[in-house]
Amino acid sequence: MSSQVSPRNMASESLHSRQNKADTFVVSIPDDANGNQLFLKRLNEIYSPALKLLKLFGAYYGQTNLKHLECTPTSPRGKQIFSKIYCGLMISLLCLDCVMAVSGIFTSGAEFVFLMFTLIKLMIVICGITSLAFLPLTTTRRSRFEQYLRSLITNSKGINFNFVRKKSRKGFIVICLLYVPIVTFAVIGDQKLDLGLTCCKPWSEWFGFRVIAQLSTIIGSAVWLLSMYFFYLTCRILVECFDGLYKRMSSLPPLSADFPSLKMEHHKLCEVVELADKMLAPLLLGVVALYIPMLCISFYNSVIFREDLKLMALAADISWCFIAAGVLAIVLFFGSKVSEKIHSFQKILQTLPVSTAEEAKVLLFLLDLQGEPKGLSIGGLLVISKSTSLAIAGMIVSYFTVLLSLPR
């Protein structure tokens, strides 16, 4: 009898063990939910300060707290309408400021100076419009920023953003330090040296236009700096995601058992980059299309010094030259960094041991990585990579060389 009962006992014990395993699996779900909450908290600490300031300066409406992504936002509809009206008013001021700069090219007699003003003001308008079009977190529609955030939360597990958070604080301090002298220089140039948009007709006939120009400078400078800061934060986050994947790869056993999962995780992170690219591509197109001419024109004005050129105007040309060069360098450097991290997977795979059964799969994946470049793009037309950055830098340097060789 005992020999007949023991198989039943063994069966009941195995059934009991399977139930325990199932129970253990079910209990692990809240841990994942807690992980998502912590992940959102870290993202909120990185992005929320920039969103709040963009909202203050009229380039953003909607939720500024990313923790609302885990539940349905309950923002009052009337409050959103008021915020949209405020944003529309601020963008209208920036557009009027741009119109004033364009008209000055034809009426002021200082074509180069007002051409520089036009490029600067047009870039500010692009920053404001792209922020309003792609960033707001609302209940009515899912913006490109929200699509990027949800994909980041879903596909970036176990990433530690403490390093990015520290860098975000340092970056925030830098833009604050830049904002003060930029606004101060613009106000002094307008008030003391008559180096502003209202120095020519019809804008000089009414004092209100000068007030509008000063207000637009204060608002526009903040929107421009915050847009560049937003790009910087996104690049830092994307780079950290791939760094986290590669750190886990370095501690894994031989590749044969984990290659499909690693390939899938890399593919998901590439999808996150694609969504970030859809959000940032119009802004990057504006930066490259406007700041390359701005850099060339300001360098020309700085090198070809004329006797009738005021010292303050020369200082403005040199400042614009450094600003354009700095912004282009930041965009190309961090954009190239993202592309480099995506394709670093290729170098890491070549160093890992691969079984004979997996060699064909790894080879096909390496060929895919060697193909079309992946990363953030300039308006969806050209991916920012090291080769792209070197080509743009070479084009600018060649222009400078030709300019310096011309007789003065």
PDB file of C-alpha atoms in Angstrom, residues 126-374:
ATOM      1  CA  ILE A 126      11.381  77.569 -34.551  1.00  0.00           C
ATOM      2  CA  CYS A 127      12.283  76.580 -30.984  1.00  0.00           C
ATOM      3  CA  GLY A 128       8.963  77.895 -29.678  1.00  0.00           C
ATOM      4  CA  ILE A 129       6.809  76.315 -32.389  1.00  0.00           C
ATOM      5  CA  THR A 130       8.484  72.888 -32.174  1.00  0.00           C
ATOM      6  CA  SER A 131       8.097  72.901 -28.385  1.00  0.00           C
ATOM      7  CA  LEU A 132       4.387  73.676 -28.649  1.00  0.00           C
ATOM      8  CA  ALA A 133       3.849  71.158 -31.445  1.00  0.00           C
ATOM      9  CA  PHE A 134       5.721  68.121 -30.114  1.00  0.00           C
ATOM     10  CA  LEU A 135       6.164  68.370 -26.327  1.00  0.00           C
ATOM     11  CA  PRO A 136       2.845  69.000 -24.493  1.00  0.00           C
ATOM     12  CA  LEU A 137       1.519  66.166 -22.292  1.00  0.00           C
ATOM     13  CA  THR A 138      -2.274  66.450 -22.498  1.00  0.00           C
ATOM     14  CA  THR A 139      -5.372  64.249 -22.378  1.00  0.00           C
ATOM     15  CA  THR A 140      -6.583  65.178 -25.878  1.00  0.00           C
ATOM     16  CA  ARG A 141      -3.734  63.704 -27.916  1.00  0.00           C
ATOM     17  CA  ARG A 142      -0.498  61.805 -27.441  1.00  0.00           C
ATOM     18  CA  SER A 143       2.393  64.083 -28.390  1.00  0.00           C
ATOM     19  CA  ARG A 144       5.705  62.903 -29.817  1.00  0.00           C
ATOM     20  CA  PHE A 145       7.312  63.598 -26.464  1.00  0.00           C
ATOM     21  CA  GLU A 146       4.800  61.337 -24.717  1.00  0.00           C
ATOM     22  CA  GLN A 147       5.325  58.574 -27.294  1.00  0.00           C
ATOM     23  CA  TYR A 148       9.058  58.794 -26.682  1.00  0.00           C
ATOM     24  CA  LEU A 149       8.622  58.723 -22.895  1.00  0.00           C
ATOM     25  CA  ARG A 150       6.292  55.708 -22.917  1.00  0.00           C
ATOM     26  CA  SER A 151       8.630  53.791 -25.210  1.00  0.00           C
ATOM     27  CA  LEU A 152      11.566  54.728 -22.971  1.00  0.00           C
ATOM     28  CA  ILE A 153       9.743  53.478 -19.864  1.00  0.00           C
ATOM     29  CA  THR A 154       8.737  50.221 -21.561  1.00  0.00           C
ATOM     30  CA  ASN A 155      12.022  49.359 -23.244  1.00  0.00           C
ATOM     31  CA  SER A 156      14.662  50.719 -20.850  1.00  0.00           C
ATOM     32  CA  LYS A 157      14.604  48.456 -17.824  1.00  0.00           C
ATOM     33  CA  GLY A 158      17.199  48.633 -15.082  1.00  0.00           C
ATOM     34  CA  ILE A 159      18.831  51.881 -16.267  1.00  0.00           C
ATOM     35  CA  ASN A 160      20.338  54.047 -13.545  1.00  0.00           C
ATOM     36  CA  PHE A 161      19.881  57.731 -14.354  1.00  0.00           C
ATOM     37  CA  ASN A 162      21.826  59.143 -11.395  1.00  0.00           C
ATOM     38  CA  PHE A 163      24.689  60.134 -13.698  1.00  0.00           C
ATOM     39  CA  VAL A 164      22.281  61.858 -16.114  1.00  0.00           C
ATOM     40  CA  ARG A 165      20.581  63.642 -13.224  1.00  0.00           C
ATOM     41  CA  LYS A 166      23.918  65.070 -12.044  1.00  0.00           C
ATOM     42  CA  LYS A 167      24.777  66.190 -15.570  1.00  0.00           C
ATOM     43  CA  SER A 168      21.322  67.760 -15.968  1.00  0.00           C
ATOM     44  CA  ARG A 169      21.896  69.920 -12.897  1.00  0.00           C
ATOM     45  CA  LYS A 170      25.245  71.108 -14.205  1.00  0.00           C
ATOM     46  CA  GLY A 171      23.693  71.836 -17.597  1.00  0.00           C
ATOM     47  CA  PHE A 172      20.892  73.801 -15.956  1.00  0.00           C
ATOM     48  CA  ILE A 173      23.434  75.943 -14.100  1.00  0.00           C
ATOM     49  CA  VAL A 174      25.264  76.597 -17.378  1.00  0.00           C
ATOM     50  CA  ILE A 175      22.159  77.820 -19.225  1.00  0.00           C
ATOM     51  CA  CYS A 176      21.279  80.084 -16.291  1.00  0.00           C
ATOM     52  CA  LEU A 177      24.776  81.568 -16.401  1.00  0.00           C
ATOM     53  CA  LEU A 178      24.451  82.090 -20.165  1.00  0.00           C
ATOM     54  CA  TYR A 179      20.974  83.606 -19.970  1.00  0.00           C
ATOM     55  CA  VAL A 180      21.978  86.557 -17.790  1.00  0.00           C
ATOM     56  CA  PRO A 181      24.776  87.988 -20.008  1.00  0.00           C
ATOM     57  CA  ILE A 182      22.819  87.360 -23.232  1.00  0.00           C
ATOM     58  CA  VAL A 183      19.816  89.352 -22.028  1.00  0.00           C
ATOM     59  CA  THR A 184      22.010  92.027 -20.424  1.00  0.00           C
ATOM     60  CA  PHE A 185      24.035  92.497 -23.607  1.00  0.00           C
ATOM     61  CA  ALA A 186      20.865  92.759 -25.723  1.00  0.00           C
ATOM     62  CA  VAL A 187      19.261  95.330 -23.406  1.00  0.00           C
ATOM     63  CA  ILE A 188      22.419  97.468 -23.192  1.00  0.00           C
ATOM     64  CA  GLY A 189      22.898  97.334 -26.951  1.00  0.00           C
ATOM     65  CA  ASP A 190      19.338  98.530 -27.519  1.00  0.00           C
ATOM     66  CA  GLN A 191      19.156 101.197 -24.813  1.00  0.00           C
ATOM     67  CA  LYS A 192      22.643 102.719 -24.873  1.00  0.00           C
ATOM     68  CA  LEU A 193      24.013 102.080 -28.368  1.00  0.00           C
ATOM     69  CA  ASP A 194      20.801 101.979 -30.412  1.00  0.00           C
ATOM     70  CA  LEU A 195      21.777  98.497 -31.618  1.00  0.00           C
ATOM     71  CA  GLY A 196      18.318  96.984 -31.648  1.00  0.00           C
ATOM     72  CA  LEU A 197      15.335  96.173 -33.831  1.00  0.00           C
ATOM     73  CA  THR A 198      13.569  99.489 -33.142  1.00  0.00           C
ATOM     74  CA  CYS A 199      16.334 101.746 -34.448  1.00  0.00           C
ATOM     75  CA  CYS A 200      14.607 102.159 -37.824  1.00  0.00           C
ATOM     76  CA  LYS A 201      11.140 103.053 -39.082  1.00  0.00           C
ATOM     77  CA  PRO A 202       8.313 102.201 -38.632  1.00  0.00           C
ATOM     78  CA  TRP A 203       9.271 100.534 -35.337  1.00  0.00           C
ATOM     79  CA  SER A 204      11.028 103.617 -33.952  1.00  0.00           C
ATOM     80  CA  GLU A 205       7.886 105.770 -34.122  1.00  0.00           C
ATOM     81  CA  TRP A 206       6.093 104.130 -31.186  1.00  0.00           C
ATOM     82  CA  PHE A 207       7.669 103.346 -27.817  1.00  0.00           C
ATOM     83  CA  GLY A 208       5.495 100.247 -27.459  1.00  0.00           C
ATOM     84  CA  PHE A 209       7.497  98.471 -30.168  1.00  0.00           C
ATOM     85  CA  ARG A 210      10.653  98.892 -28.087  1.00  0.00           C
ATOM     86  CA  VAL A 211       8.885  97.337 -25.095  1.00  0.00           C
ATOM     87  CA  ILE A 212       7.727  94.444 -27.279  1.00  0.00           C
ATOM     88  CA  ALA A 213      11.261  93.954 -28.619  1.00  0.00           C
ATOM     89  CA  GLN A 214      12.760  93.900 -25.113  1.00  0.00           C
ATOM     90  CA  LEU A 215      10.096  91.511 -23.833  1.00  0.00           C
ATOM     91  CA  SER A 216      10.606  89.237 -26.841  1.00  0.00           C
ATOM     92  CA  THR A 217      14.351  89.183 -26.177  1.00  0.00           C
ATOM     93  CA  ILE A 218      13.814  88.113 -22.561  1.00  0.00           C
ATOM     94  CA  ILE A 219      11.294  85.412 -23.520  1.00  0.00           C
ATOM     95  CA  GLY A 220      13.013  84.252 -26.701  1.00  0.00           C
ATOM     96  CA  SER A 221      16.452  83.851 -25.135  1.00  0.00           C
ATOM     97  CA  ALA A 222      14.961  81.584 -22.469  1.00  0.00           C
ATOM     98  CA  VAL A 223      13.007  79.494 -25.007  1.00  0.00           C
ATOM     99  CA  TRP A 224      16.093  79.083 -27.181  1.00  0.00           C
ATOM    100  CA  LEU A 225      18.380  78.043 -24.309  1.00  0.00           C
ATOM    101  CA  LEU A 226      15.782  75.663 -22.858  1.00  0.00           C
ATOM    102  CA  SER A 227      15.277  73.991 -26.251  1.00  0.00           C
ATOM    103  CA  MET A 228      19.015  73.359 -26.521  1.00  0.00           C
ATOM    104  CA  TYR A 229      18.990  72.095 -22.933  1.00  0.00           C
ATOM    105  CA  PHE A 230      16.110  69.735 -23.757  1.00  0.00           C
ATOM    106  CA  PHE A 231      18.101  68.303 -26.668  1.00  0.00           C
ATOM    107  CA  TYR A 232      21.112  67.846 -24.375  1.00  0.00           C
ATOM    108  CA  LEU A 233      19.027  65.968 -21.776  1.00  0.00           C
ATOM    109  CA  THR A 234      17.527  63.634 -24.372  1.00  0.00           C
ATOM    110  CA  CYS A 235      20.941  62.763 -25.806  1.00  0.00           C
ATOM    111  CA  ARG A 236      22.308  62.063 -22.323  1.00  0.00           C
ATOM    112  CA  ILE A 237      19.403  59.722 -21.574  1.00  0.00           C
ATOM    113  CA  LEU A 238      19.758  57.824 -24.864  1.00  0.00           C
ATOM    114  CA  VAL A 239      23.503  57.391 -24.383  1.00  0.00           C
ATOM    115  CA  GLU A 240      22.950  56.129 -20.830  1.00  0.00           C
ATOM    116  CA  CYS A 241      20.400  53.555 -22.065  1.00  0.00           C
ATOM    117  CA  PHE A 242      22.910  51.999 -24.463  1.00  0.00           C
ATOM    118  CA  ASP A 243      25.691  52.195 -21.874  1.00  0.00           C
ATOM    119  CA  GLY A 244      23.475  50.247 -19.467  1.00  0.00           C
ATOM    120  CA  LEU A 245      22.873  47.559 -22.092  1.00  0.00           C
ATOM    121  CA  TYR A 246      26.584  47.226 -22.849  1.00  0.00           C
ATOM    122  CA  LYS A 247      27.487  47.008 -19.163  1.00  0.00           C
ATOM    123  CA  ARG A 248      25.067  44.102 -18.747  1.00  0.00           C
ATOM    124  CA  MET A 249      26.506  42.438 -21.836  1.00  0.00           C
ATOM    125  CA  SER A 250      30.018  42.530 -20.371  1.00  0.00           C
ATOM    126  CA  SER A 251      28.865  40.486 -17.355  1.00  0.00           C
ATOM    127  CA  LEU A 252      26.887  37.856 -19.304  1.00  0.00           C
ATOM    128  CA  PRO A 253      27.932  34.238 -20.043  1.00  0.00           C
ATOM    129  CA  PRO A 254      28.821  33.208 -23.630  1.00  0.00           C
ATOM    130  CA  LEU A 255      26.688  34.811 -26.298  1.00  0.00           C
ATOM    131  CA  SER A 256      25.046  31.648 -27.618  1.00  0.00           C
ATOM    132  CA  ALA A 257      22.367  31.596 -24.893  1.00  0.00           C
ATOM    133  CA  ASP A 258      21.601  35.326 -24.781  1.00  0.00           C
ATOM    134  CA  PHE A 259      22.044  36.644 -28.321  1.00  0.00           C
ATOM    135  CA  PRO A 260      18.304  36.766 -29.276  1.00  0.00           C
ATOM    136  CA  SER A 261      17.381  38.680 -26.114  1.00  0.00           C
ATOM    137  CA  LEU A 262      20.308  41.099 -26.529  1.00  0.00           C
ATOM    138  CA  LYS A 263      19.400  41.712 -30.157  1.00  0.00           C
ATOM    139  CA  MET A 264      15.772  42.362 -29.191  1.00  0.00           C
ATOM    140  CA  GLU A 265      16.761  44.780 -26.431  1.00  0.00           C
ATOM    141  CA  HIS A 266      19.068  46.666 -28.797  1.00  0.00           C
ATOM    142  CA  HIS A 267      16.262  46.813 -31.372  1.00  0.00           C
ATOM    143  CA  LYS A 268      13.853  48.251 -28.779  1.00  0.00           C
ATOM    144  CA  LEU A 269      16.353  50.921 -27.770  1.00  0.00           C
ATOM    145  CA  CYS A 270      16.729  51.821 -31.453  1.00  0.00           C
ATOM    146  CA  GLU A 271      12.942  52.307 -31.552  1.00  0.00           C
ATOM    147  CA  VAL A 272      13.271  54.729 -28.627  1.00  0.00           C
ATOM    148  CA  VAL A 273      15.898  56.654 -30.614  1.00  0.00           C
ATOM    149  CA  GLU A 274      13.569  56.782 -33.634  1.00  0.00           C
ATOM    150  CA  LEU A 275      10.809  58.338 -31.521  1.00  0.00           C
ATOM    151  CA  ALA A 276      13.278  60.833 -30.056  1.00  0.00           C
ATOM    152  CA  ASP A 277      14.371  61.665 -33.596  1.00  0.00           C
ATOM    153  CA  LYS A 278      10.790  62.412 -34.676  1.00  0.00           C
ATOM    154  CA  MET A 279      10.563  64.813 -31.741  1.00  0.00           C
ATOM    155  CA  LEU A 280      13.913  66.587 -32.287  1.00  0.00           C
ATOM    156  CA  ALA A 281      14.485  66.410 -36.071  1.00  0.00           C
ATOM    157  CA  PRO A 282      12.686  69.706 -36.969  1.00  0.00           C
ATOM    158  CA  LEU A 283      14.615  71.568 -34.267  1.00  0.00           C
ATOM    159  CA  LEU A 284      17.941  70.146 -35.462  1.00  0.00           C
ATOM    160  CA  LEU A 285      17.112  71.076 -39.057  1.00  0.00           C
ATOM    161  CA  GLY A 286      16.577  74.669 -37.949  1.00  0.00           C
ATOM    162  CA  VAL A 287      19.836  74.698 -35.994  1.00  0.00           C
ATOM    163  CA  VAL A 288      21.969  73.448 -38.889  1.00  0.00           C
ATOM    164  CA  ALA A 289      20.158  75.430 -41.603  1.00  0.00           C
ATOM    165  CA  LEU A 290      20.361  78.740 -39.712  1.00  0.00           C
ATOM    166  CA  TYR A 291      23.514  78.555 -37.634  1.00  0.00           C
ATOM    167  CA  ILE A 292      25.890  77.663 -40.469  1.00  0.00           C
ATOM    168  CA  PRO A 293      25.001  80.895 -42.368  1.00  0.00           C
ATOM    169  CA  MET A 294      25.039  82.782 -39.058  1.00  0.00           C
ATOM    170  CA  LEU A 295      28.530  81.497 -38.280  1.00  0.00           C
ATOM    171  CA  CYS A 296      29.831  82.393 -41.740  1.00  0.00           C
ATOM    172  CA  ILE A 297      28.295  85.883 -41.808  1.00  0.00           C
ATOM    173  CA  SER A 298      29.398  86.787 -38.284  1.00  0.00           C
ATOM    174  CA  PHE A 299      32.922  85.540 -39.030  1.00  0.00           C
ATOM    175  CA  TYR A 300      32.971  87.626 -42.202  1.00  0.00           C
ATOM    176  CA  ASN A 301      31.900  90.740 -40.299  1.00  0.00           C
ATOM    177  CA  SER A 302      34.503  90.071 -37.614  1.00  0.00           C
ATOM    178  CA  VAL A 303      37.401  89.572 -40.047  1.00  0.00           C
ATOM    179  CA  ILE A 304      36.545  92.321 -42.536  1.00  0.00           C
ATOM    180  CA  PHE A 305      36.817  95.197 -40.070  1.00  0.00           C
ATOM    181  CA  ARG A 306      35.514  98.488 -41.451  1.00  0.00           C
ATOM    182  CA  GLU A 307      36.375 101.934 -40.138  1.00  0.00           C
ATOM    183  CA  ASP A 308      32.723 102.876 -39.725  1.00  0.00           C
ATOM    184  CA  LEU A 309      32.019  99.749 -37.678  1.00  0.00           C
ATOM    185  CA  LYS A 310      31.335 100.471 -34.016  1.00  0.00           C
ATOM    186  CA  LEU A 311      33.251  98.571 -31.364  1.00  0.00           C
ATOM    187  CA  MET A 312      29.985  97.296 -29.869  1.00  0.00           C
ATOM    188  CA  ALA A 313      28.896  95.996 -33.268  1.00  0.00           C
ATOM    189  CA  LEU A 314      32.220  94.183 -33.626  1.00  0.00           C
ATOM    190  CA  ALA A 315      31.745  92.664 -30.165  1.00  0.00           C
ATOM    191  CA  ALA A 316      28.249  91.558 -31.211  1.00  0.00           C
ATOM    192  CA  ASP A 317      29.615  89.891 -34.368  1.00  0.00           C
ATOM    193  CA  ILE A 318      32.271  88.029 -32.392  1.00  0.00           C
ATOM    194  CA  SER A 319      29.672  86.959 -29.804  1.00  0.00           C
ATOM    195  CA  TRP A 320      27.304  85.684 -32.499  1.00  0.00           C
ATOM    196  CA  CYS A 321      30.200  83.805 -34.099  1.00  0.00           C
ATOM    197  CA  PHE A 322      31.032  82.024 -30.836  1.00  0.00           C
ATOM    198  CA  ILE A 323      27.361  81.320 -30.065  1.00  0.00           C
ATOM    199  CA  ALA A 324      26.724  79.785 -33.496  1.00  0.00           C
ATOM    200  CA  ALA A 325      29.923  77.724 -33.326  1.00  0.00           C
ATOM    201  CA  GLY A 326      29.105  76.554 -29.790  1.00  0.00           C
ATOM    202  CA  VAL A 327      25.541  75.488 -30.593  1.00  0.00           C
ATOM    203  CA  LEU A 328      26.617  73.656 -33.751  1.00  0.00           C
ATOM    204  CA  ALA A 329      29.399  71.908 -31.838  1.00  0.00           C
ATOM    205  CA  ILE A 330      26.979  70.775 -29.105  1.00  0.00           C
ATOM    206  CA  VAL A 331      24.407  69.470 -31.595  1.00  0.00           C
ATOM    207  CA  LEU A 332      26.953  67.618 -33.717  1.00  0.00           C
ATOM    208  CA  PHE A 333      28.887  66.229 -30.737  1.00  0.00           C
ATOM    209  CA  PHE A 334      25.939  64.814 -28.791  1.00  0.00           C
ATOM    210  CA  GLY A 335      24.113  63.721 -31.944  1.00  0.00           C
ATOM    211  CA  SER A 336      27.230  61.813 -33.001  1.00  0.00           C
ATOM    212  CA  LYS A 337      27.464  60.351 -29.507  1.00  0.00           C
ATOM    213  CA  VAL A 338      24.016  58.747 -29.856  1.00  0.00           C
ATOM    214  CA  SER A 339      24.865  57.269 -33.267  1.00  0.00           C
ATOM    215  CA  GLU A 340      28.203  56.016 -31.956  1.00  0.00           C
ATOM    216  CA  LYS A 341      26.533  54.230 -29.026  1.00  0.00           C
ATOM    217  CA  ILE A 342      24.043  52.514 -31.330  1.00  0.00           C
ATOM    218  CA  HIS A 343      26.809  51.155 -33.551  1.00  0.00           C
ATOM    219  CA  SER A 344      29.098  50.266 -30.617  1.00  0.00           C
ATOM    220  CA  PHE A 345      27.039  47.063 -30.376  1.00  0.00           C
ATOM    221  CA  GLN A 346      28.955  45.908 -33.440  1.00  0.00           C
ATOM    222  CA  LYS A 347      32.363  46.243 -31.741  1.00  0.00           C
ATOM    223  CA  ILE A 348      31.154  44.514 -28.578  1.00  0.00           C
ATOM    224  CA  LEU A 349      29.707  41.556 -30.503  1.00  0.00           C
ATOM    225  CA  GLN A 350      33.043  41.023 -32.212  1.00  0.00           C
ATOM    226  CA  THR A 351      34.757  40.555 -28.836  1.00  0.00           C
ATOM    227  CA  LEU A 352      32.245  38.067 -27.370  1.00  0.00           C
ATOM    228  CA  PRO A 353      32.551  34.278 -27.799  1.00  0.00           C
ATOM    229  CA  VAL A 354      30.017  32.952 -30.318  1.00  0.00           C
ATOM    230  CA  SER A 355      28.953  29.367 -30.878  1.00  0.00           C
ATOM    231  CA  THR A 356      28.998  27.870 -34.360  1.00  0.00           C
ATOM    232  CA  ALA A 357      25.183  27.714 -34.424  1.00  0.00           C
ATOM    233  CA  GLU A 358      24.888  31.466 -33.791  1.00  0.00           C
ATOM    234  CA  GLU A 359      27.614  32.666 -36.172  1.00  0.00           C
ATOM    235  CA  ALA A 360      25.230  33.189 -39.100  1.00  0.00           C
ATOM    236  CA  LYS A 361      22.752  35.204 -36.994  1.00  0.00           C
ATOM    237  CA  VAL A 362      25.504  37.385 -35.546  1.00  0.00           C
ATOM    238  CA  LEU A 363      26.976  37.977 -39.009  1.00  0.00           C
ATOM    239  CA  LEU A 364      23.611  39.093 -40.409  1.00  0.00           C
ATOM    240  CA  PHE A 365      23.117  41.432 -37.472  1.00  0.00           C
ATOM    241  CA  LEU A 366      26.603  42.923 -37.938  1.00  0.00           C
ATOM    242  CA  LEU A 367      25.846  43.545 -41.615  1.00  0.00           C
ATOM    243  CA  ASP A 368      22.628  45.320 -40.607  1.00  0.00           C
ATOM    244  CA  LEU A 369      24.563  47.594 -38.236  1.00  0.00           C
ATOM    245  CA  GLN A 370      27.114  48.364 -40.945  1.00  0.00           C
ATOM    246  CA  GLY A 371      24.373  49.405 -43.340  1.00  0.00           C
ATOM    247  CA  GLU A 372      22.252  52.516 -43.031  1.00  0.00           C
ATOM    248  CA  PRO A 373      23.381  54.753 -40.125  1.00  0.00           C
ATOM    249  CA  LYS A 374      21.036  55.059 -37.160  1.00  0.00           C
TER     250      LYS A 374
END
